[in-house]
Short mmCIF file of C-alpha atoms in Angstrom, two decimals:
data_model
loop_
_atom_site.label_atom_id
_atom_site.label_comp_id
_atom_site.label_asym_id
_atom_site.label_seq_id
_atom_site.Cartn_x
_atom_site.Cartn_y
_atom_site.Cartn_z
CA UNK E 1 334.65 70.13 90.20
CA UNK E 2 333.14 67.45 88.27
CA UNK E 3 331.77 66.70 84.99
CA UNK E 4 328.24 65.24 83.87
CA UNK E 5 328.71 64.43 79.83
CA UNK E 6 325.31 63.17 78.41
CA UNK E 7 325.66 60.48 75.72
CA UNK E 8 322.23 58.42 75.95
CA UNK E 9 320.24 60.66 73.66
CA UNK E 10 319.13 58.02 70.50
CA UNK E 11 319.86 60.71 67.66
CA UNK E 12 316.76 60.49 65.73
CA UNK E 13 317.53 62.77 63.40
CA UNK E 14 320.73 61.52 61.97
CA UNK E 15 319.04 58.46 61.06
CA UNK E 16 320.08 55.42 59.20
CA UNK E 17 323.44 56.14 60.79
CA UNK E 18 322.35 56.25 64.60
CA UNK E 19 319.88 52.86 64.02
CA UNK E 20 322.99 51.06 63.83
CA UNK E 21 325.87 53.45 66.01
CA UNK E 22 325.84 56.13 68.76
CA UNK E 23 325.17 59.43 67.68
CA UNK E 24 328.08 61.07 69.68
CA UNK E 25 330.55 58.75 68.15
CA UNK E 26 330.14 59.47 64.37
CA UNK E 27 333.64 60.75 63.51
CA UNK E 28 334.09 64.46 62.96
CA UNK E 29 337.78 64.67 60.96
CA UNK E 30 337.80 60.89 62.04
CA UNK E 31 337.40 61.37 65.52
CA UNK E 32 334.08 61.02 67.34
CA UNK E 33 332.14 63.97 68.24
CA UNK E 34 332.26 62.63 71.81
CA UNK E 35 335.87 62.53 72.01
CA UNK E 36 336.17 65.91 71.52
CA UNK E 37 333.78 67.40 74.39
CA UNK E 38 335.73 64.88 76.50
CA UNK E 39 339.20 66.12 75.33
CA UNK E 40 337.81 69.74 76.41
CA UNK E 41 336.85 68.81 80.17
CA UNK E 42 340.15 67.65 80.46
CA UNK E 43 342.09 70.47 79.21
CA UNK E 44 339.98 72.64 82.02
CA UNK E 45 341.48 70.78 84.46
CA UNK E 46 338.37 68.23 85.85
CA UNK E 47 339.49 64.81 86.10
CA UNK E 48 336.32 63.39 87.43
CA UNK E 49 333.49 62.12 84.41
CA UNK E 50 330.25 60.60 85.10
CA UNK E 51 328.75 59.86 81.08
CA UNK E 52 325.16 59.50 81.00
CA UNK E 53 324.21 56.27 78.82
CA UNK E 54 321.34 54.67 77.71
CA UNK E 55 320.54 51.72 74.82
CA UNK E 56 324.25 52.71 73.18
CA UNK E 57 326.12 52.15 76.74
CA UNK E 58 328.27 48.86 74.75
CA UNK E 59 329.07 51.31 72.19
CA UNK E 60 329.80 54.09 73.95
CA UNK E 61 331.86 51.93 76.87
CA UNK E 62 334.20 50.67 74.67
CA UNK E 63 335.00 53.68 72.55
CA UNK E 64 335.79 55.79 75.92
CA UNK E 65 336.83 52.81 78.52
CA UNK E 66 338.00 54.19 81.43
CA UNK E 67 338.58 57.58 80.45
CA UNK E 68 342.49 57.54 81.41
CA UNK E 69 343.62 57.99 77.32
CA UNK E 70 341.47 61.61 77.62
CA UNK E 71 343.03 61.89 81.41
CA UNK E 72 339.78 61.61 83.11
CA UNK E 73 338.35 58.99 85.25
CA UNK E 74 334.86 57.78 83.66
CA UNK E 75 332.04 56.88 86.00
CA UNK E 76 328.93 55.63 83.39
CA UNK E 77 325.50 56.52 84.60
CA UNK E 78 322.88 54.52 82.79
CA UNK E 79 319.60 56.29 82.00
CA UNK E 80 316.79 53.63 80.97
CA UNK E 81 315.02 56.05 78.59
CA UNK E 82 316.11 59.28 77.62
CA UNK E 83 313.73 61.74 80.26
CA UNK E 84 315.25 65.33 79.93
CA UNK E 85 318.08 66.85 80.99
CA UNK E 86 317.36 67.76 84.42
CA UNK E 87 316.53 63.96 84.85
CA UNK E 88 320.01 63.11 83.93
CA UNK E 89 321.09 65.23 87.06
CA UNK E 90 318.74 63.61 89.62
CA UNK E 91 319.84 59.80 88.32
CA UNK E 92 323.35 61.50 88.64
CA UNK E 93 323.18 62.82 92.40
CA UNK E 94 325.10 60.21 94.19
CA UNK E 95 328.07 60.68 91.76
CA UNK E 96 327.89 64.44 91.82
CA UNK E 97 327.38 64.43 95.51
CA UNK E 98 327.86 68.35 96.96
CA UNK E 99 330.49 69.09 94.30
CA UNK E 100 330.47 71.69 91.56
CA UNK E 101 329.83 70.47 88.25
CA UNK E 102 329.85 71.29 84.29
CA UNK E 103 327.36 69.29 82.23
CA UNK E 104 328.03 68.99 78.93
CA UNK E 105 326.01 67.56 75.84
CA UNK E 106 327.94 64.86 73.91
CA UNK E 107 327.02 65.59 70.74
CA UNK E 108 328.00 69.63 70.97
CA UNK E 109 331.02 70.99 69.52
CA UNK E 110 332.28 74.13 70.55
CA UNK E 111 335.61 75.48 68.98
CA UNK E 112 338.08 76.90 71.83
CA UNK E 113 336.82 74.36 74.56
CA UNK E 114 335.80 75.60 77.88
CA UNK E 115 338.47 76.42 80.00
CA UNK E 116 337.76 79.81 80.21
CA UNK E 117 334.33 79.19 81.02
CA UNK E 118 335.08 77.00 84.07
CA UNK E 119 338.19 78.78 85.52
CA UNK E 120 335.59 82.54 85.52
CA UNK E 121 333.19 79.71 87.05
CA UNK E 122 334.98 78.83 89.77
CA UNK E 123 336.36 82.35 90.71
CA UNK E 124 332.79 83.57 90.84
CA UNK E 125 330.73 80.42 91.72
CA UNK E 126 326.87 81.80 90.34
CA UNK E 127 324.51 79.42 91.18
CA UNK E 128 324.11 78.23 87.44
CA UNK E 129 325.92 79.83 84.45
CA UNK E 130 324.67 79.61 80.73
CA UNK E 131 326.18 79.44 77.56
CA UNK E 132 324.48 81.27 74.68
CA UNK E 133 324.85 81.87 71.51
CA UNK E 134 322.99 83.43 68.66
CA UNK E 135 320.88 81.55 66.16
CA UNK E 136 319.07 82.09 63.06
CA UNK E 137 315.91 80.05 64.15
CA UNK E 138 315.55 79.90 67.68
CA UNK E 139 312.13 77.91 67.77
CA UNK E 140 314.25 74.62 67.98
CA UNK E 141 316.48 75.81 71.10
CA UNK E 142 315.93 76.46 74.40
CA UNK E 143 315.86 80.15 74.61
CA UNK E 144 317.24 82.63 76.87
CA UNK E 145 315.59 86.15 78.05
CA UNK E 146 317.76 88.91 79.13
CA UNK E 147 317.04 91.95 81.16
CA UNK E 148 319.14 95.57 80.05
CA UNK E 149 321.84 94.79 82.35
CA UNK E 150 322.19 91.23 80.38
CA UNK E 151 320.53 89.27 83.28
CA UNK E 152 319.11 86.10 82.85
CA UNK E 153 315.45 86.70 83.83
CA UNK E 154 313.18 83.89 81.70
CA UNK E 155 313.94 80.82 80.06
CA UNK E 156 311.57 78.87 77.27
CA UNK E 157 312.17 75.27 75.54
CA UNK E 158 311.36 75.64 72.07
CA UNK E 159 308.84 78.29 71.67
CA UNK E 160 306.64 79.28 69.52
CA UNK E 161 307.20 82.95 69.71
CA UNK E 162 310.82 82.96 70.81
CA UNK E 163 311.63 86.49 73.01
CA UNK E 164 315.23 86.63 71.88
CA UNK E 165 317.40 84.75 69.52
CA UNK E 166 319.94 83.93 72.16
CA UNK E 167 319.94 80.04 72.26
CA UNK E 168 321.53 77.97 75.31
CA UNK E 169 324.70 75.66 74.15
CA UNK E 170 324.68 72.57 75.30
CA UNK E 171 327.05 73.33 78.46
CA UNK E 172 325.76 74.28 82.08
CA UNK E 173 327.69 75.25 84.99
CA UNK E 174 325.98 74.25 88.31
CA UNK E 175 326.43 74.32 92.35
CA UNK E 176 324.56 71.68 94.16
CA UNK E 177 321.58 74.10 94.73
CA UNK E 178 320.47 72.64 91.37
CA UNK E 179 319.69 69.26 93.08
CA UNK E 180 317.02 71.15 94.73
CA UNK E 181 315.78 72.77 91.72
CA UNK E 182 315.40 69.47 89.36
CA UNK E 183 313.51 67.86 92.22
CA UNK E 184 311.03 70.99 92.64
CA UNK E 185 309.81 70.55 88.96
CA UNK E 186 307.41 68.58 86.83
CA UNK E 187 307.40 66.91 83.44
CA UNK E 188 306.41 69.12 80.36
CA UNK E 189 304.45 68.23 78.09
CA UNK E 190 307.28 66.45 76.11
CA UNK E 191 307.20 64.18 79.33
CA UNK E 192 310.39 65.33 80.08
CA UNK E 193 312.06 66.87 83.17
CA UNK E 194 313.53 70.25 81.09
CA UNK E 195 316.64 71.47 82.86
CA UNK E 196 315.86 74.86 81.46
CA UNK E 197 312.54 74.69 83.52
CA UNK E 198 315.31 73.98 86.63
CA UNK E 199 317.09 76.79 85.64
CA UNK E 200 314.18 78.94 85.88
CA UNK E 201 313.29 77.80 89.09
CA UNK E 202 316.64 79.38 90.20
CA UNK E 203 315.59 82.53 88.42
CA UNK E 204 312.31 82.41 90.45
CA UNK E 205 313.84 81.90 93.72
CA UNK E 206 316.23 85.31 93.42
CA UNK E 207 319.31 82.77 92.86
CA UNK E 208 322.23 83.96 90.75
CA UNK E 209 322.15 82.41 87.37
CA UNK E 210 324.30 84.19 84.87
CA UNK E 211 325.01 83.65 80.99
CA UNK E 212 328.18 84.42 78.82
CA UNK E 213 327.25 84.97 75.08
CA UNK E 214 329.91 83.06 72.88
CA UNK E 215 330.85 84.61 69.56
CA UNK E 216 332.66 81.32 68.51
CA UNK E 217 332.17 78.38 66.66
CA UNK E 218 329.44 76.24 68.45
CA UNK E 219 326.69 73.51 66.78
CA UNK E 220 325.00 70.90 67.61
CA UNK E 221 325.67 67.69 65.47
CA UNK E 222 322.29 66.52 65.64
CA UNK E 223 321.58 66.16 62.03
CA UNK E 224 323.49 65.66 58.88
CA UNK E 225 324.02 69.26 57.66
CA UNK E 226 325.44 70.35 61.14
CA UNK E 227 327.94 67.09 61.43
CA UNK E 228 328.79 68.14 57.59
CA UNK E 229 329.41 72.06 59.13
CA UNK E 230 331.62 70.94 61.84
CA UNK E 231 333.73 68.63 59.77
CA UNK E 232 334.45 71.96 57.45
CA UNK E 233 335.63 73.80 60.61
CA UNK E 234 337.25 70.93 62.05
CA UNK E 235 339.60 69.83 58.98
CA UNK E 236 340.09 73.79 58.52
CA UNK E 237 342.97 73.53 61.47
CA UNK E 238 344.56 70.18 59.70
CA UNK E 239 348.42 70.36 59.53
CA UNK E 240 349.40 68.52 56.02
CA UNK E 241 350.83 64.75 56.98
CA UNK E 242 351.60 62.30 54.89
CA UNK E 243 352.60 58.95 56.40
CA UNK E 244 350.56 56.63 53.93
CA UNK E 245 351.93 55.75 50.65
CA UNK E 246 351.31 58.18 47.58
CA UNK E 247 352.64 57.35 44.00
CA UNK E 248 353.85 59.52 41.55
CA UNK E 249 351.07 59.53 39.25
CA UNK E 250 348.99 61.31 42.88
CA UNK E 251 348.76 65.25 43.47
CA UNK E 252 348.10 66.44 47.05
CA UNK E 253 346.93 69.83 46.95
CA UNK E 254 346.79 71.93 50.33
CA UNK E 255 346.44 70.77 54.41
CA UNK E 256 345.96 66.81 53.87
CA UNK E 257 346.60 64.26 56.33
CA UNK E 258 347.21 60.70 54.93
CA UNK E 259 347.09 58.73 58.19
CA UNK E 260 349.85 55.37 58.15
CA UNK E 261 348.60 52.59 55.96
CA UNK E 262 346.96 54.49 53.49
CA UNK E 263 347.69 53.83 49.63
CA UNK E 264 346.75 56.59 46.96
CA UNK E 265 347.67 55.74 43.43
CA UNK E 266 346.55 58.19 40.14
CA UNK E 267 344.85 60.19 42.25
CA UNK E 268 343.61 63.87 43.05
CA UNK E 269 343.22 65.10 46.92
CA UNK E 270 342.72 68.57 47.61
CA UNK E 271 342.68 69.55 51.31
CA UNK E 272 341.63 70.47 53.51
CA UNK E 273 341.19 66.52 53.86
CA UNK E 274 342.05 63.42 56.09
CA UNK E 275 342.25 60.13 54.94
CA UNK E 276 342.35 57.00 57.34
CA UNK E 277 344.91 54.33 58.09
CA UNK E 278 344.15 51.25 55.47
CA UNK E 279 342.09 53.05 53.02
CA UNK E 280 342.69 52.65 49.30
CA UNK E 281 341.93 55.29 46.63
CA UNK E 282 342.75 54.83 42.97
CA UNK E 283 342.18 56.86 40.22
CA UNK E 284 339.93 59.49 42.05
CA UNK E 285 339.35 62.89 42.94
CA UNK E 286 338.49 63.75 46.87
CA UNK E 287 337.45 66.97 47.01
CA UNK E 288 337.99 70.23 49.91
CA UNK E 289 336.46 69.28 53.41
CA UNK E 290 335.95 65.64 52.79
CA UNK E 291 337.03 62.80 55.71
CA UNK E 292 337.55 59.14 54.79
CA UNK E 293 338.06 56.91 58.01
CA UNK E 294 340.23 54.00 58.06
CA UNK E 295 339.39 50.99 55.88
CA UNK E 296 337.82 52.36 52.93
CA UNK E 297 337.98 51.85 49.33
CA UNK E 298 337.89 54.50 46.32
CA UNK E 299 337.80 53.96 43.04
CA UNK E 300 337.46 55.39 39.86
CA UNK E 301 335.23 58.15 41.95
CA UNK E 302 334.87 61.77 43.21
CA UNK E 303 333.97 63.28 46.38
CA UNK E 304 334.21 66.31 48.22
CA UNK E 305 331.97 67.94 51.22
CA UNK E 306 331.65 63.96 52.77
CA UNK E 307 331.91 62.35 55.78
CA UNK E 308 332.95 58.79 55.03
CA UNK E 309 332.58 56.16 57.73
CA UNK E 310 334.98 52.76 58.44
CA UNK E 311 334.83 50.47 55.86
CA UNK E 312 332.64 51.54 53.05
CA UNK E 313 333.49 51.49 49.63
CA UNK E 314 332.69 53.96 46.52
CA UNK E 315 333.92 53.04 42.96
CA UNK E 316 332.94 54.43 39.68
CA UNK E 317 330.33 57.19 40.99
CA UNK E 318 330.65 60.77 39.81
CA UNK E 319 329.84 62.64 41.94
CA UNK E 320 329.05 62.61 45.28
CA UNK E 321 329.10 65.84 47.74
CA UNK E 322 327.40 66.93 50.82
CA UNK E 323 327.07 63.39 51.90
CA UNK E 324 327.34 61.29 55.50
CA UNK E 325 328.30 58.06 54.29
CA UNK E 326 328.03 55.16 56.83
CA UNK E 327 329.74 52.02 57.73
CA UNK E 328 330.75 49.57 55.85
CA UNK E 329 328.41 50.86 52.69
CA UNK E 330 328.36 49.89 49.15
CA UNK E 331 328.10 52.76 46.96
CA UNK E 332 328.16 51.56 43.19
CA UNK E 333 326.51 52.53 39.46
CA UNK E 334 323.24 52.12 38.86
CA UNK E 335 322.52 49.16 36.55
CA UNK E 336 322.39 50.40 32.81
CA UNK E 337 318.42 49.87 31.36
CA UNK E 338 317.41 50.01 28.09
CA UNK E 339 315.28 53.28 28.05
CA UNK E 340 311.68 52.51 27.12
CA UNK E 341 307.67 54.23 28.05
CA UNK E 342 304.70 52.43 29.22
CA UNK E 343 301.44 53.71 28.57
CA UNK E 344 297.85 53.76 29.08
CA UNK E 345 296.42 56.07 27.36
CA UNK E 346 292.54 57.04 27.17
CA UNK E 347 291.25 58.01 23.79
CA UNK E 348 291.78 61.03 22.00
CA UNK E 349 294.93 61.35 24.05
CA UNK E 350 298.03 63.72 22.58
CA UNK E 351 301.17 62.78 24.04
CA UNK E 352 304.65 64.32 23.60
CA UNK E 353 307.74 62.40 24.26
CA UNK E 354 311.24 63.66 24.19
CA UNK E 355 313.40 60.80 23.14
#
């Protein structure tokens, strides 16, 4: 069995960050989203890795390499524009070639991995099996239809007037019928070959597609509330570690990792938290759920709910929270102005002005 991980998409809306760096690689708990679908495939035992790229491939090549430090072997598939997901498995046919395969989305986290999923896969081999999971708005999923017996029976991208509120996660379980079934399809309307349009050309032709409904932990880091989410979950499991240097004047409160490198001096952290290798924070307060990469500078600051990227500095700001904070960034004080009012008034005006 192989594995088809899709990392080309251009992450739109977790812009600035994703003008400048893939989307799959900003760091959840300072490791990259990517890493951690990657880490998953492994631990279910398939060794073999095609990864979908597109304008991001020198980015994305050089964080994975090879694959061998995940203990996979990584073939890269480049995919000039980003077409659908069914078009990332016909550019991907000569490297799937008659095998079974899992595709999974690289910028989908799902807490547990999925072993399970793959080892019920391969005693049963369906034709295609889902992954579902209910949502509170389903109109921005592609959404799943189920019969009494919990059938698949209709599948819709994005509707309108959604017929369930079971959305599909971003991982699909195939046999090489689904070669067929991506070829027999058209665009939609988004100009995009929809693999959930292949799936339902399975359901058409009486093949066995089946779903498993997870109860677990699953999002999809597409914007900055949802990366913000997972880094909650994801520094929830931390084991306290401190192999930086903290001075006496410091309190660490709870599951906080200092990684090697780190200096804290007259400072407040209260887990769960990671802080990088090389970063610097001095007379501060970083607050619950909050990641700092490596490289970093903090002063005279607070922070808590934030992801913090390489190299960026904060000093004297109070407070920041709820924030994605991106490479090498300045964040400072504002400039102190005199207050003052400029007016035009007409005549006969009445003006009140609290000063």
């Amino acid at each position: 069995m192989k594995a088809l991980v899709l990392a080309g998409g251009a992450g739109t809306r977790l812009r600035p960050i994703t003008h400048t760096s893939a989307k799959q690689l900003v760091p959840v708990a300072n490791k990259p989203v990517l890493f951690y679908g990657l880490e998953a495939i492994a631990e279910a035992g398939i060794t073999e890795v095609g990864v979908i790229v597109g304008e991001t491939a020198p980015e994305i090549e050089e964080a994975v390499g090879d694959g061998s430090r995940f203990g996979v072997k990584v073939t890269y598939i480049p995919q000039e524009r980003p077409l659908g997901l069914a078009h990332a498995v016909v550019i991907s046919r000569e490297f799937l070639g008659e095998d079974d395969f899992v595709m999974y989305l690289g910028d989908n986290f799902i807490v547990g991995g999925i072993s399970g999923l793959v080892d019920e896969f391969r005693a049963e081999r369906p034709d295609a099996q889902i992954l579902l999971t209910r949502v509170q708005d389903p109109t921005s999923f592609g959404v799943a239809e189920l019969d009494g017996q919990g059938r698949v029976v209709g599948l819709e991208e994005k509707p309108q007037q959604p017929k369930s509120d079971l959305a599909l996660v971003g991982v699909y379980l195939f046999t090489p019928v689904v070669h067929e079934a991506v070829r027999a399809i058209e665009p939609s309307w988004r100009g995009e070959l929809e693999i959930t349009h292949a799936i339902q050309w399975l359901i058409d032709q009486q093949r066995d597609v089946r779903s498993t409904t997870i109860a677990g932990y699953w999002k999809d880091t597409g914007n900055v509330t949802d990366m913000l989410e997972v880094n909650r979950s994801v520094l929830e499991t931390v084991e306290p570690l401190v192999e930086g240097v903290v001075d006496g004047d410091s309190e660490i409160i709870g599951r906080v990792r200092v990684e090697e490198g780190a200096r804290i001096t007259d400072s407040r952290i209260v887990g769960p938290a990671v802080i990088g290798g090389g970063t610097v924070i001095s007379g501060s307060y970083v607050g619950p759920f909050t990641s700092v990469a490596e490289g970093c500078r903090i002063e005279d600051s607070e922070i808590e709910y934030s992801i913090v990227l390489r190299g960026a500095s904060i000093t004297g700001v109070r407070r920041v929270e709820a924030s994605l904070i991106g490479r090498d960034v300045e964040v400072t004080p504002a400039p102190r102005t005199p207050s003052s009012h400029r007016l035009v008034l007409g005549d006969h005006s009445k003006v009140q002005i609290s000063s």
